[in-house]
GROMACS .gro file of C-alpha atoms in nm:
model
  239
    1UNK     CA    1   9.915   8.783  16.973
    2UNK     CA    2   9.866   8.613  16.640
    3UNK     CA    3   9.773   8.769  16.322
    4UNK     CA    4   9.624   8.542  16.023
    5UNK     CA    5   9.646   8.680  15.697
    6UNK     CA    6   9.427   8.497  15.409
    7UNK     CA    7   9.577   8.537  15.055
    8UNK     CA    8   9.659   8.400  14.747
    9UNK     CA    9   9.979   8.452  14.527
   10UNK     CA   10   9.773   8.536  14.226
   11UNK     CA   11   9.656   8.854  14.415
   12UNK     CA   12   9.832   9.170  14.354
   13UNK     CA   13   9.667   9.352  14.646
   14UNK     CA   14   9.780   9.062  14.866
   15UNK     CA   15  10.111   9.136  14.744
   16UNK     CA   16  10.094   9.533  14.840
   17UNK     CA   17   9.897   9.483  15.144
   18UNK     CA   18  10.184   9.243  15.315
   19UNK     CA   19  10.398   9.505  15.266
   20UNK     CA   20  10.185   9.766  15.399
   21UNK     CA   21  10.093   9.538  15.702
   22UNK     CA   22  10.475   9.475  15.753
   23UNK     CA   23  10.540   9.835  15.766
   24UNK     CA   24  10.286   9.885  16.049
   25UNK     CA   25  10.421   9.568  16.250
   26UNK     CA   26  10.788   9.684  16.218
   27UNK     CA   27  10.684  10.000  16.416
   28UNK     CA   28  10.465   9.821  16.668
   29UNK     CA   29  10.617   9.800  17.014
   30UNK     CA   30  10.529   9.442  17.082
   31UNK     CA   31  10.626   9.329  16.717
   32UNK     CA   32  10.848   9.039  16.878
   33UNK     CA   33  10.530   8.897  17.034
   34UNK     CA   34  10.332   8.875  16.722
   35UNK     CA   35  10.285   8.571  16.549
   36UNK     CA   36  10.185   8.593  16.185
   37UNK     CA   37  10.040   8.291  16.007
   38UNK     CA   38   9.962   8.297  15.626
   39UNK     CA   39   9.624   8.109  15.531
   40UNK     CA   40   9.518   7.960  15.195
   41UNK     CA   41   9.246   8.143  14.978
   42UNK     CA   42   9.219   8.074  14.601
   43UNK     CA   43   9.080   8.342  14.385
   44UNK     CA   44   9.046   8.095  14.100
   45UNK     CA   45   8.981   7.758  14.264
   46UNK     CA   46   8.807   7.612  13.969
   47UNK     CA   47   9.097   7.682  13.697
   48UNK     CA   48   9.267   7.365  13.570
   49UNK     CA   49   9.616   7.334  13.664
   50UNK     CA   50   9.723   7.360  13.277
   51UNK     CA   51   9.496   7.642  13.224
   52UNK     CA   52   9.738   7.929  13.197
   53UNK     CA   53   9.677   8.255  13.013
   54UNK     CA   54   9.803   8.627  13.018
   55UNK     CA   55   9.671   8.841  13.322
   56UNK     CA   56   9.527   9.076  13.077
   57UNK     CA   57   9.324   8.810  12.884
   58UNK     CA   58   9.198   8.682  13.240
   59UNK     CA   59   9.101   9.028  13.337
   60UNK     CA   60   8.894   9.097  13.027
   61UNK     CA   61   8.727   8.753  13.042
   62UNK     CA   62   8.649   8.759  13.389
   63UNK     CA   63   8.553   9.129  13.475
   64UNK     CA   64   8.416   9.211  13.126
   65UNK     CA   65   8.659   9.509  13.070
   66UNK     CA   66   8.846   9.605  12.779
   67UNK     CA   67   9.203   9.554  12.713
   68UNK     CA   68   9.287   9.903  12.761
   69UNK     CA   69   9.082   9.923  13.106
   70UNK     CA   70   9.276   9.596  13.217
   71UNK     CA   71   9.600   9.748  13.149
   72UNK     CA   72   9.538  10.084  13.306
   73UNK     CA   73   9.443   9.862  13.636
   74UNK     CA   74   9.787   9.708  13.599
   75UNK     CA   75   9.971  10.025  13.573
   76UNK     CA   76   9.773  10.166  13.882
   77UNK     CA   77   9.887   9.857  14.068
   78UNK     CA   78  10.233   9.909  13.953
   79UNK     CA   79  10.226  10.281  14.123
   80UNK     CA   80  10.078  10.127  14.448
   81UNK     CA   81  10.359   9.849  14.475
   82UNK     CA   82  10.628  10.123  14.391
   83UNK     CA   83  10.497  10.335  14.665
   84UNK     CA   84  10.567  10.037  14.917
   85UNK     CA   85  10.936   9.957  14.754
   86UNK     CA   86  10.786   9.661  14.565
   87UNK     CA   87  10.880   9.579  14.208
   88UNK     CA   88  10.607   9.522  13.982
   89UNK     CA   89  10.577   9.413  13.635
   90UNK     CA   90  10.270   9.560  13.442
   91UNK     CA   91  10.300   9.382  13.133
   92UNK     CA   92  10.376   9.021  13.025
   93UNK     CA   93  10.263   8.846  13.359
   94UNK     CA   94  10.053   8.519  13.366
   95UNK     CA   95   9.796   8.375  13.550
   96UNK     CA   96   9.711   8.027  13.660
   97UNK     CA   97   9.613   7.783  13.930
   98UNK     CA   98   9.765   7.838  14.260
   99UNK     CA   99   9.664   7.541  14.458
  100UNK     CA  100  10.022   7.373  14.475
  101UNK     CA  101  10.157   7.677  14.564
  102UNK     CA  102   9.923   7.678  14.880
  103UNK     CA  103   9.998   7.311  14.948
  104UNK     CA  104  10.355   7.406  14.967
  105UNK     CA  105  10.335   7.695  15.183
  106UNK     CA  106  10.152   7.480  15.445
  107UNK     CA  107  10.484   7.249  15.416
  108UNK     CA  108  10.690   7.546  15.462
  109UNK     CA  109  10.497   7.639  15.781
  110UNK     CA  110  10.576   7.317  15.932
  111UNK     CA  111  10.940   7.406  15.867
  112UNK     CA  112  10.943   7.766  16.003
  113UNK     CA  113  10.977   7.910  15.656
  114UNK     CA  114  10.621   7.997  15.521
  115UNK     CA  115  10.679   8.379  15.541
  116UNK     CA  116  11.018   8.312  15.355
  117UNK     CA  117  10.840   8.113  15.091
  118UNK     CA  118  10.524   8.337  15.033
  119UNK     CA  119  10.757   8.644  14.985
  120UNK     CA  120  10.937   8.455  14.727
  121UNK     CA  121  10.617   8.337  14.537
  122UNK     CA  122  10.488   8.691  14.536
  123UNK     CA  123  10.820   8.823  14.404
  124UNK     CA  124  10.856   8.567  14.133
  125UNK     CA  125  10.479   8.636  14.034
  126UNK     CA  126  10.460   9.001  14.024
  127UNK     CA  127  10.815   9.115  13.976
  128UNK     CA  128  11.019   8.834  13.764
  129UNK     CA  129  10.991   8.735  13.406
  130UNK     CA  130  11.008   8.369  13.479
  131UNK     CA  131  10.662   8.230  13.527
  132UNK     CA  132  10.559   8.037  13.845
  133UNK     CA  133  10.263   7.876  13.638
  134UNK     CA  134  10.447   7.789  13.303
  135UNK     CA  135  10.757   7.651  13.416
  136UNK     CA  136  10.572   7.402  13.645
  137UNK     CA  137  10.694   7.233  13.977
  138UNK     CA  138  11.083   7.267  13.926
  139UNK     CA  139  11.022   7.660  13.937
  140UNK     CA  140  10.841   7.612  14.251
  141UNK     CA  141  11.111   7.373  14.394
  142UNK     CA  142  11.378   7.654  14.309
  143UNK     CA  143  11.183   7.915  14.494
  144UNK     CA  144  11.139   7.663  14.803
  145UNK     CA  145  11.521   7.611  14.798
  146UNK     CA  146  11.571   7.989  14.794
  147UNK     CA  147  11.336   8.014  15.120
  148UNK     CA  148  11.551   7.749  15.311
  149UNK     CA  149  11.334   7.426  15.228
  150UNK     CA  150  11.482   7.101  15.148
  151UNK     CA  151  11.457   7.061  14.754
  152UNK     CA  152  11.390   6.706  14.749
  153UNK     CA  153  11.113   6.749  15.006
  154UNK     CA  154  10.967   7.010  14.821
  155UNK     CA  155  10.967   6.798  14.508
  156UNK     CA  156  10.799   6.502  14.706
  157UNK     CA  157  10.518   6.733  14.840
  158UNK     CA  158  10.454   6.873  14.498
  159UNK     CA  159  10.440   6.535  14.337
  160UNK     CA  160  10.162   6.407  14.575
  161UNK     CA  161   9.838   6.581  14.493
  162UNK     CA  162   9.676   6.514  14.820
  163UNK     CA  163   9.980   6.652  15.018
  164UNK     CA  164   9.856   6.910  15.255
  165UNK     CA  165   9.525   6.940  15.030
  166UNK     CA  166   9.299   6.906  15.330
  167UNK     CA  167   9.513   7.169  15.493
  168UNK     CA  168   9.434   7.451  15.213
  169UNK     CA  169   9.073   7.344  15.203
  170UNK     CA  170   9.037   7.389  15.581
  171UNK     CA  171   9.196   7.725  15.566
  172UNK     CA  172   8.921   7.798  15.261
  173UNK     CA  173   8.634   7.677  15.463
  174UNK     CA  174   8.742   7.898  15.758
  175UNK     CA  175   8.754   8.189  15.545
  176UNK     CA  176   8.406   8.119  15.442
  177UNK     CA  177   8.293   8.094  15.803
  178UNK     CA  178   8.464   8.417  15.915
  179UNK     CA  179   8.288   8.615  15.624
  180UNK     CA  180   8.603   8.659  15.410
  181UNK     CA  181   8.499   8.695  15.031
  182UNK     CA  182   8.796   8.857  14.919
  183UNK     CA  183   9.162   8.900  15.012
  184UNK     CA  184   9.391   9.020  15.151
  185UNK     CA  185   9.191   8.944  15.477
  186UNK     CA  186   9.346   8.988  15.813
  187UNK     CA  187   9.267   8.846  16.119
  188UNK     CA  188   9.390   8.968  16.480
  189UNK     CA  189   9.352   8.736  16.767
  190UNK     CA  190   9.034   8.616  16.621
  191UNK     CA  191   8.865   8.951  16.750
  192UNK     CA  192   8.930   9.188  16.464
  193UNK     CA  193   8.911   9.178  16.096
  194UNK     CA  194   9.079   9.372  15.854
  195UNK     CA  195   8.971   9.339  15.485
  196UNK     CA  196   9.197   9.447  15.188
  197UNK     CA  197   9.525   9.623  15.127
  198UNK     CA  198   9.450   9.890  15.391
  199UNK     CA  199   9.730  10.219  15.441
  200UNK     CA  200   9.982  10.101  15.703
  201UNK     CA  201   9.817  10.344  15.944
  202UNK     CA  202   9.516  10.124  15.957
  203UNK     CA  203   9.706   9.807  16.034
  204UNK     CA  204   9.890  10.020  16.318
  205UNK     CA  205   9.580  10.109  16.463
  206UNK     CA  206   9.424   9.742  16.431
  207UNK     CA  207   9.755   9.602  16.593
  208UNK     CA  208   9.712   9.850  16.894
  209UNK     CA  209   9.356   9.806  16.948
  210UNK     CA  210   9.392   9.424  16.952
  211UNK     CA  211   9.705   9.420  17.154
  212UNK     CA  212   9.518   9.659  17.431
  213UNK     CA  213   9.187   9.444  17.440
  214UNK     CA  214   9.366   9.100  17.486
  215UNK     CA  215   9.157   8.907  17.766
  216UNK     CA  216   9.385   8.878  18.058
  217UNK     CA  217   9.429   8.501  18.210
  218UNK     CA  218   9.155   8.464  18.465
  219UNK     CA  219   9.297   8.233  18.746
  220UNK     CA  220   9.068   7.996  18.925
  221UNK     CA  221   9.197   7.944  19.263
  222UNK     CA  222   9.251   7.577  19.357
  223UNK     CA  223   9.309   7.608  19.713
  224UNK     CA  224   9.685   7.595  19.717
  225UNK     CA  225   9.718   7.272  19.505
  226UNK     CA  226  10.107   7.177  19.452
  227UNK     CA  227  10.286   7.300  19.139
  228UNK     CA  228  10.655   7.316  19.003
  229UNK     CA  229  10.821   7.652  18.949
  230UNK     CA  230  11.170   7.807  18.909
  231UNK     CA  231  11.297   7.692  19.247
  232UNK     CA  232  11.156   7.350  19.223
  233UNK     CA  233  10.865   7.159  19.325
  234UNK     CA  234  10.692   7.178  19.655
  235UNK     CA  235  10.674   6.848  19.864
  236UNK     CA  236  10.395   6.792  20.086
  237UNK     CA  237  10.534   6.756  20.431
  238UNK     CA  238  10.412   6.448  20.645
  239UNK     CA  239  10.191   6.541  20.937
   0.00000   0.00000   0.00000
């Protein structure tokens, strides 16, 4: 079974939702048969690459809230994250364009290191003092190396604006086609969608339901056509 997760590194609920989903997946009896794929979704796709500002400033401008309201929201997110065992800096974080991170995640997927990288990016953005935005490409390369990727290869990807750009845009178009207008957005076997950072119990129920309703393979009898199996290949006998 495949679970696809549309998310953005700048999304705190994606950070929390990933932990809740993984809690449910860990307890799922068929967890070893579940493939998890991370898909790209930018919350702020129109933001210029060098447009970096404090999170509180972004929140007050984007949502028209006061700074006190924005800070209260961050404190609430910190509490929610802590309940999942996650570190979360409620003050001093910044916000910027995440397109390069998504490009790098597509590269990491090819190398079998996508989950490791996205976890590093989340940790760096929400829990660490160093900025994943202000420090530029070298900070992203460091995180890629920590995830087990080759540093020079990661640097080459980041230096080429076209590298994996089409893959990111394809993910975003697909999200729109599926009706996802926010993240995190979880799609199970292209049958069920779960929107938001739901409790682990909701993810557990969704996994169980999707697993139970997988369509069995329908075999079309071809009249005994020859095939190869564990014991070798059947050889037609001459009449």
